[in-house]
Amino acid sequence: MIMHRDRGGASNVAAYRVVPAQIPHPKPDHSFTRRPKSKLALFWWKRRIWIESTFALTVYEPWEKVVVLTVFAILCTAIMIVFFRFLPRQLILMRKRSIYYLWGEDPDVNDTMLWQHLGLTAPTDVGYNAGGMRL
């Protein structure tokens, strides 16, 4: 300890810190941000870090993280439902409309023309009268 006098004449005791021989481990330990060694773990770690940095999840309170991730999960679920449930019907309808706009007649009549033009056989399981999916 060193004793020194300030302007008022009173003596203060100032203690110097003793530097340890080894630096202690950081608190908290940031092991979850370290790059993993396996390829599969590295793939998922990159995705997690990308999502956390995009939505700034590290600065949110825990309840805010739950809200953001819940909204994200609901949106992803809705997009998957639309993709798998409604997109196939929409693609068939778009194909029929494009045939109508290209050849100007009923799509079922000109459907065989399209397949013949492409050098393929005409499908028999799709259409109005084939007993398949109906629009």
PDB file of C-alpha atoms in Angstrom:
ATOM      1  CA  MET A   1       0.000   0.000   0.000  1.00  0.00           C
ATOM      2  CA  ILE A   2       1.049   3.524  -0.680  1.00  0.00           C
ATOM      3  CA  MET A   3       0.197   6.472   1.430  1.00  0.00           C
ATOM      4  CA  HIS A   4      -0.188   9.844  -0.165  1.00  0.00           C
ATOM      5  CA  ARG A   5      -1.568  13.184   0.813  1.00  0.00           C
ATOM      6  CA  ASP A   6      -4.269  15.004  -1.055  1.00  0.00           C
ATOM      7  CA  ARG A   7      -4.761  18.776  -1.082  1.00  0.00           C
ATOM      8  CA  GLY A   8      -6.599  18.860   2.173  1.00  0.00           C
ATOM      9  CA  GLY A   9      -3.695  17.350   3.997  1.00  0.00           C
ATOM     10  CA  ALA A  10      -5.546  14.204   5.027  1.00  0.00           C
ATOM     11  CA  SER A  11      -3.839  10.945   4.253  1.00  0.00           C
ATOM     12  CA  ASN A  12      -5.572   8.308   2.165  1.00  0.00           C
ATOM     13  CA  VAL A  13      -4.587   4.739   1.707  1.00  0.00           C
ATOM     14  CA  ALA A  14      -4.631   3.596  -1.917  1.00  0.00           C
ATOM     15  CA  ALA A  15      -4.280  -0.149  -2.463  1.00  0.00           C
ATOM     16  CA  TYR A  16      -2.734  -1.472  -5.654  1.00  0.00           C
ATOM     17  CA  ARG A  17      -4.232  -4.581  -7.160  1.00  0.00           C
ATOM     18  CA  VAL A  18      -2.095  -7.662  -7.330  1.00  0.00           C
ATOM     19  CA  VAL A  19      -1.993  -9.062 -10.868  1.00  0.00           C
ATOM     20  CA  PRO A  20      -2.636 -12.817 -10.835  1.00  0.00           C
ATOM     21  CA  ALA A  21      -0.235 -15.212 -12.521  1.00  0.00           C
ATOM     22  CA  GLN A  22      -3.011 -16.600 -14.747  1.00  0.00           C
ATOM     23  CA  ILE A  23      -5.969 -14.736 -16.144  1.00  0.00           C
ATOM     24  CA  PRO A  24      -9.231 -16.301 -14.930  1.00  0.00           C
ATOM     25  CA  HIS A  25     -11.803 -17.673 -17.366  1.00  0.00           C
ATOM     26  CA  PRO A  26     -14.358 -15.128 -18.593  1.00  0.00           C
ATOM     27  CA  LYS A  27     -17.721 -15.066 -16.892  1.00  0.00           C
ATOM     28  CA  PRO A  28     -20.050 -16.003 -18.485  1.00  0.00           C
ATOM     29  CA  ASP A  29     -18.257 -18.598 -20.542  1.00  0.00           C
ATOM     30  CA  HIS A  30     -19.081 -17.924 -24.210  1.00  0.00           C
ATOM     31  CA  SER A  31     -18.677 -21.509 -25.381  1.00  0.00           C
ATOM     32  CA  PHE A  32     -21.979 -21.416 -27.315  1.00  0.00           C
ATOM     33  CA  THR A  33     -20.470 -18.932 -29.782  1.00  0.00           C
ATOM     34  CA  ARG A  34     -17.389 -21.009 -30.528  1.00  0.00           C
ATOM     35  CA  ARG A  35     -17.211 -22.698 -33.921  1.00  0.00           C
ATOM     36  CA  PRO A  36     -17.964 -26.452 -33.641  1.00  0.00           C
ATOM     37  CA  LYS A  37     -15.653 -29.030 -35.158  1.00  0.00           C
ATOM     38  CA  SER A  38     -18.069 -31.501 -36.819  1.00  0.00           C
ATOM     39  CA  LYS A  39     -19.594 -30.619 -40.194  1.00  0.00           C
ATOM     40  CA  LEU A  40     -23.201 -31.257 -39.159  1.00  0.00           C
ATOM     41  CA  ALA A  41     -22.845 -29.207 -35.985  1.00  0.00           C
ATOM     42  CA  LEU A  42     -21.123 -26.470 -38.000  1.00  0.00           C
ATOM     43  CA  PHE A  43     -24.039 -26.388 -40.471  1.00  0.00           C
ATOM     44  CA  TRP A  44     -26.651 -25.919 -37.722  1.00  0.00           C
ATOM     45  CA  TRP A  45     -24.402 -23.511 -35.789  1.00  0.00           C
ATOM     46  CA  LYS A  46     -24.118 -21.265 -38.864  1.00  0.00           C
ATOM     47  CA  ARG A  47     -27.903 -21.281 -39.278  1.00  0.00           C
ATOM     48  CA  ARG A  48     -28.426 -20.423 -35.592  1.00  0.00           C
ATOM     49  CA  ILE A  49     -25.880 -17.607 -35.661  1.00  0.00           C
ATOM     50  CA  TRP A  50     -27.419 -16.276 -38.898  1.00  0.00           C
ATOM     51  CA  ILE A  51     -30.924 -16.200 -37.373  1.00  0.00           C
ATOM     52  CA  GLU A  52     -29.682 -14.685 -34.103  1.00  0.00           C
ATOM     53  CA  SER A  53     -27.755 -11.961 -35.894  1.00  0.00           C
ATOM     54  CA  THR A  54     -30.518 -11.216 -38.418  1.00  0.00           C
ATOM     55  CA  PHE A  55     -33.224 -10.749 -35.804  1.00  0.00           C
ATOM     56  CA  ALA A  56     -30.857  -9.469 -33.065  1.00  0.00           C
ATOM     57  CA  LEU A  57     -32.029 -12.189 -30.686  1.00  0.00           C
ATOM     58  CA  THR A  58     -29.038 -11.719 -28.408  1.00  0.00           C
ATOM     59  CA  VAL A  59     -30.267  -8.311 -27.242  1.00  0.00           C
ATOM     60  CA  TYR A  60     -33.872  -9.369 -26.576  1.00  0.00           C
ATOM     61  CA  GLU A  61     -35.345 -10.283 -23.253  1.00  0.00           C
ATOM     62  CA  PRO A  62     -36.319 -13.965 -22.960  1.00  0.00           C
ATOM     63  CA  TRP A  63     -40.030 -13.237 -23.443  1.00  0.00           C
ATOM     64  CA  GLU A  64     -39.244 -11.168 -26.552  1.00  0.00           C
ATOM     65  CA  LYS A  65     -37.264 -14.071 -28.002  1.00  0.00           C
ATOM     66  CA  VAL A  66     -40.264 -16.336 -27.461  1.00  0.00           C
ATOM     67  CA  VAL A  67     -42.578 -13.875 -29.234  1.00  0.00           C
ATOM     68  CA  VAL A  68     -40.243 -13.403 -32.220  1.00  0.00           C
ATOM     69  CA  LEU A  69     -39.570 -17.124 -32.639  1.00  0.00           C
ATOM     70  CA  THR A  70     -43.292 -17.938 -32.285  1.00  0.00           C
ATOM     71  CA  VAL A  71     -44.215 -15.447 -35.013  1.00  0.00           C
ATOM     72  CA  PHE A  72     -41.425 -16.846 -37.191  1.00  0.00           C
ATOM     73  CA  ALA A  73     -42.651 -20.433 -36.650  1.00  0.00           C
ATOM     74  CA  ILE A  74     -46.260 -19.483 -37.473  1.00  0.00           C
ATOM     75  CA  LEU A  75     -45.180 -17.744 -40.685  1.00  0.00           C
ATOM     76  CA  CYS A  76     -43.022 -20.698 -41.755  1.00  0.00           C
ATOM     77  CA  THR A  77     -45.872 -23.120 -41.052  1.00  0.00           C
ATOM     78  CA  ALA A  78     -48.314 -21.012 -43.079  1.00  0.00           C
ATOM     79  CA  ILE A  79     -45.888 -20.818 -46.000  1.00  0.00           C
ATOM     80  CA  MET A  80     -45.360 -24.592 -45.948  1.00  0.00           C
ATOM     81  CA  ILE A  81     -49.134 -25.211 -45.904  1.00  0.00           C
ATOM     82  CA  VAL A  82     -49.593 -22.923 -48.896  1.00  0.00           C
ATOM     83  CA  PHE A  83     -46.640 -24.474 -50.694  1.00  0.00           C
ATOM     84  CA  PHE A  84     -47.767 -28.092 -50.329  1.00  0.00           C
ATOM     85  CA  ARG A  85     -51.533 -27.699 -50.341  1.00  0.00           C
ATOM     86  CA  PHE A  86     -52.387 -24.962 -52.829  1.00  0.00           C
ATOM     87  CA  LEU A  87     -49.378 -24.702 -55.144  1.00  0.00           C
ATOM     88  CA  PRO A  88     -49.966 -27.990 -57.065  1.00  0.00           C
ATOM     89  CA  ARG A  89     -53.526 -26.943 -57.947  1.00  0.00           C
ATOM     90  CA  GLN A  90     -52.326 -23.495 -58.947  1.00  0.00           C
ATOM     91  CA  LEU A  91     -49.634 -24.961 -61.211  1.00  0.00           C
ATOM     92  CA  ILE A  92     -52.189 -27.155 -62.988  1.00  0.00           C
ATOM     93  CA  LEU A  93     -54.490 -24.166 -63.451  1.00  0.00           C
ATOM     94  CA  MET A  94     -51.614 -22.032 -64.766  1.00  0.00           C
ATOM     95  CA  ARG A  95     -50.677 -24.774 -67.236  1.00  0.00           C
ATOM     96  CA  LYS A  96     -54.250 -24.970 -68.525  1.00  0.00           C
ATOM     97  CA  ARG A  97     -54.454 -21.189 -68.882  1.00  0.00           C
ATOM     98  CA  SER A  98     -51.135 -20.998 -70.706  1.00  0.00           C
ATOM     99  CA  ILE A  99     -52.343 -23.664 -73.154  1.00  0.00           C
ATOM    100  CA  TYR A 100     -55.513 -21.631 -73.716  1.00  0.00           C
ATOM    101  CA  TYR A 101     -53.528 -18.449 -74.345  1.00  0.00           C
ATOM    102  CA  LEU A 102     -51.058 -20.190 -76.675  1.00  0.00           C
ATOM    103  CA  TRP A 103     -53.496 -22.217 -78.800  1.00  0.00           C
ATOM    104  CA  GLY A 104     -56.811 -20.441 -78.060  1.00  0.00           C
ATOM    105  CA  GLU A 105     -58.968 -23.514 -77.469  1.00  0.00           C
ATOM    106  CA  ASP A 106     -60.015 -25.823 -74.684  1.00  0.00           C
ATOM    107  CA  PRO A 107     -56.943 -26.963 -72.709  1.00  0.00           C
ATOM    108  CA  ASP A 108     -57.982 -30.617 -72.806  1.00  0.00           C
ATOM    109  CA  VAL A 109     -58.074 -30.594 -76.595  1.00  0.00           C
ATOM    110  CA  ASN A 110     -54.753 -28.807 -77.007  1.00  0.00           C
ATOM    111  CA  ASP A 111     -53.070 -30.567 -74.125  1.00  0.00           C
ATOM    112  CA  THR A 112     -52.065 -33.376 -76.447  1.00  0.00           C
ATOM    113  CA  MET A 113     -50.656 -30.820 -78.911  1.00  0.00           C
ATOM    114  CA  LEU A 114     -48.375 -29.448 -76.203  1.00  0.00           C
ATOM    115  CA  TRP A 115     -47.126 -32.895 -75.232  1.00  0.00           C
ATOM    116  CA  GLN A 116     -46.595 -33.837 -78.880  1.00  0.00           C
ATOM    117  CA  HIS A 117     -44.715 -30.581 -79.481  1.00  0.00           C
ATOM    118  CA  LEU A 118     -42.448 -31.344 -76.524  1.00  0.00           C
ATOM    119  CA  GLY A 119     -41.941 -34.907 -77.758  1.00  0.00           C
ATOM    120  CA  LEU A 120     -43.591 -36.478 -74.729  1.00  0.00           C
ATOM    121  CA  THR A 121     -46.615 -38.697 -74.320  1.00  0.00           C
ATOM    122  CA  ALA A 122     -49.834 -37.068 -73.178  1.00  0.00           C
ATOM    123  CA  PRO A 123     -50.717 -37.595 -69.508  1.00  0.00           C
ATOM    124  CA  THR A 124     -53.913 -39.542 -68.905  1.00  0.00           C
ATOM    125  CA  ASP A 125     -54.353 -39.044 -65.169  1.00  0.00           C
ATOM    126  CA  VAL A 126     -54.766 -35.243 -65.095  1.00  0.00           C
ATOM    127  CA  GLY A 127     -57.735 -33.397 -66.513  1.00  0.00           C
ATOM    128  CA  TYR A 128     -61.433 -32.857 -66.329  1.00  0.00           C
ATOM    129  CA  ASN A 129     -62.603 -36.198 -67.667  1.00  0.00           C
ATOM    130  CA  ALA A 130     -59.800 -38.484 -66.565  1.00  0.00           C
ATOM    131  CA  GLY A 131     -61.160 -39.081 -63.068  1.00  0.00           C
ATOM    132  CA  GLY A 132     -58.124 -37.415 -61.515  1.00  0.00           C
ATOM    133  CA  MET A 133     -57.894 -34.038 -59.889  1.00  0.00           C
ATOM    134  CA  ARG A 134     -60.751 -31.766 -60.848  1.00  0.00           C
ATOM    135  CA  LEU A 135     -60.595 -27.989 -60.844  1.00  0.00           C
TER     136      LEU A 135
END
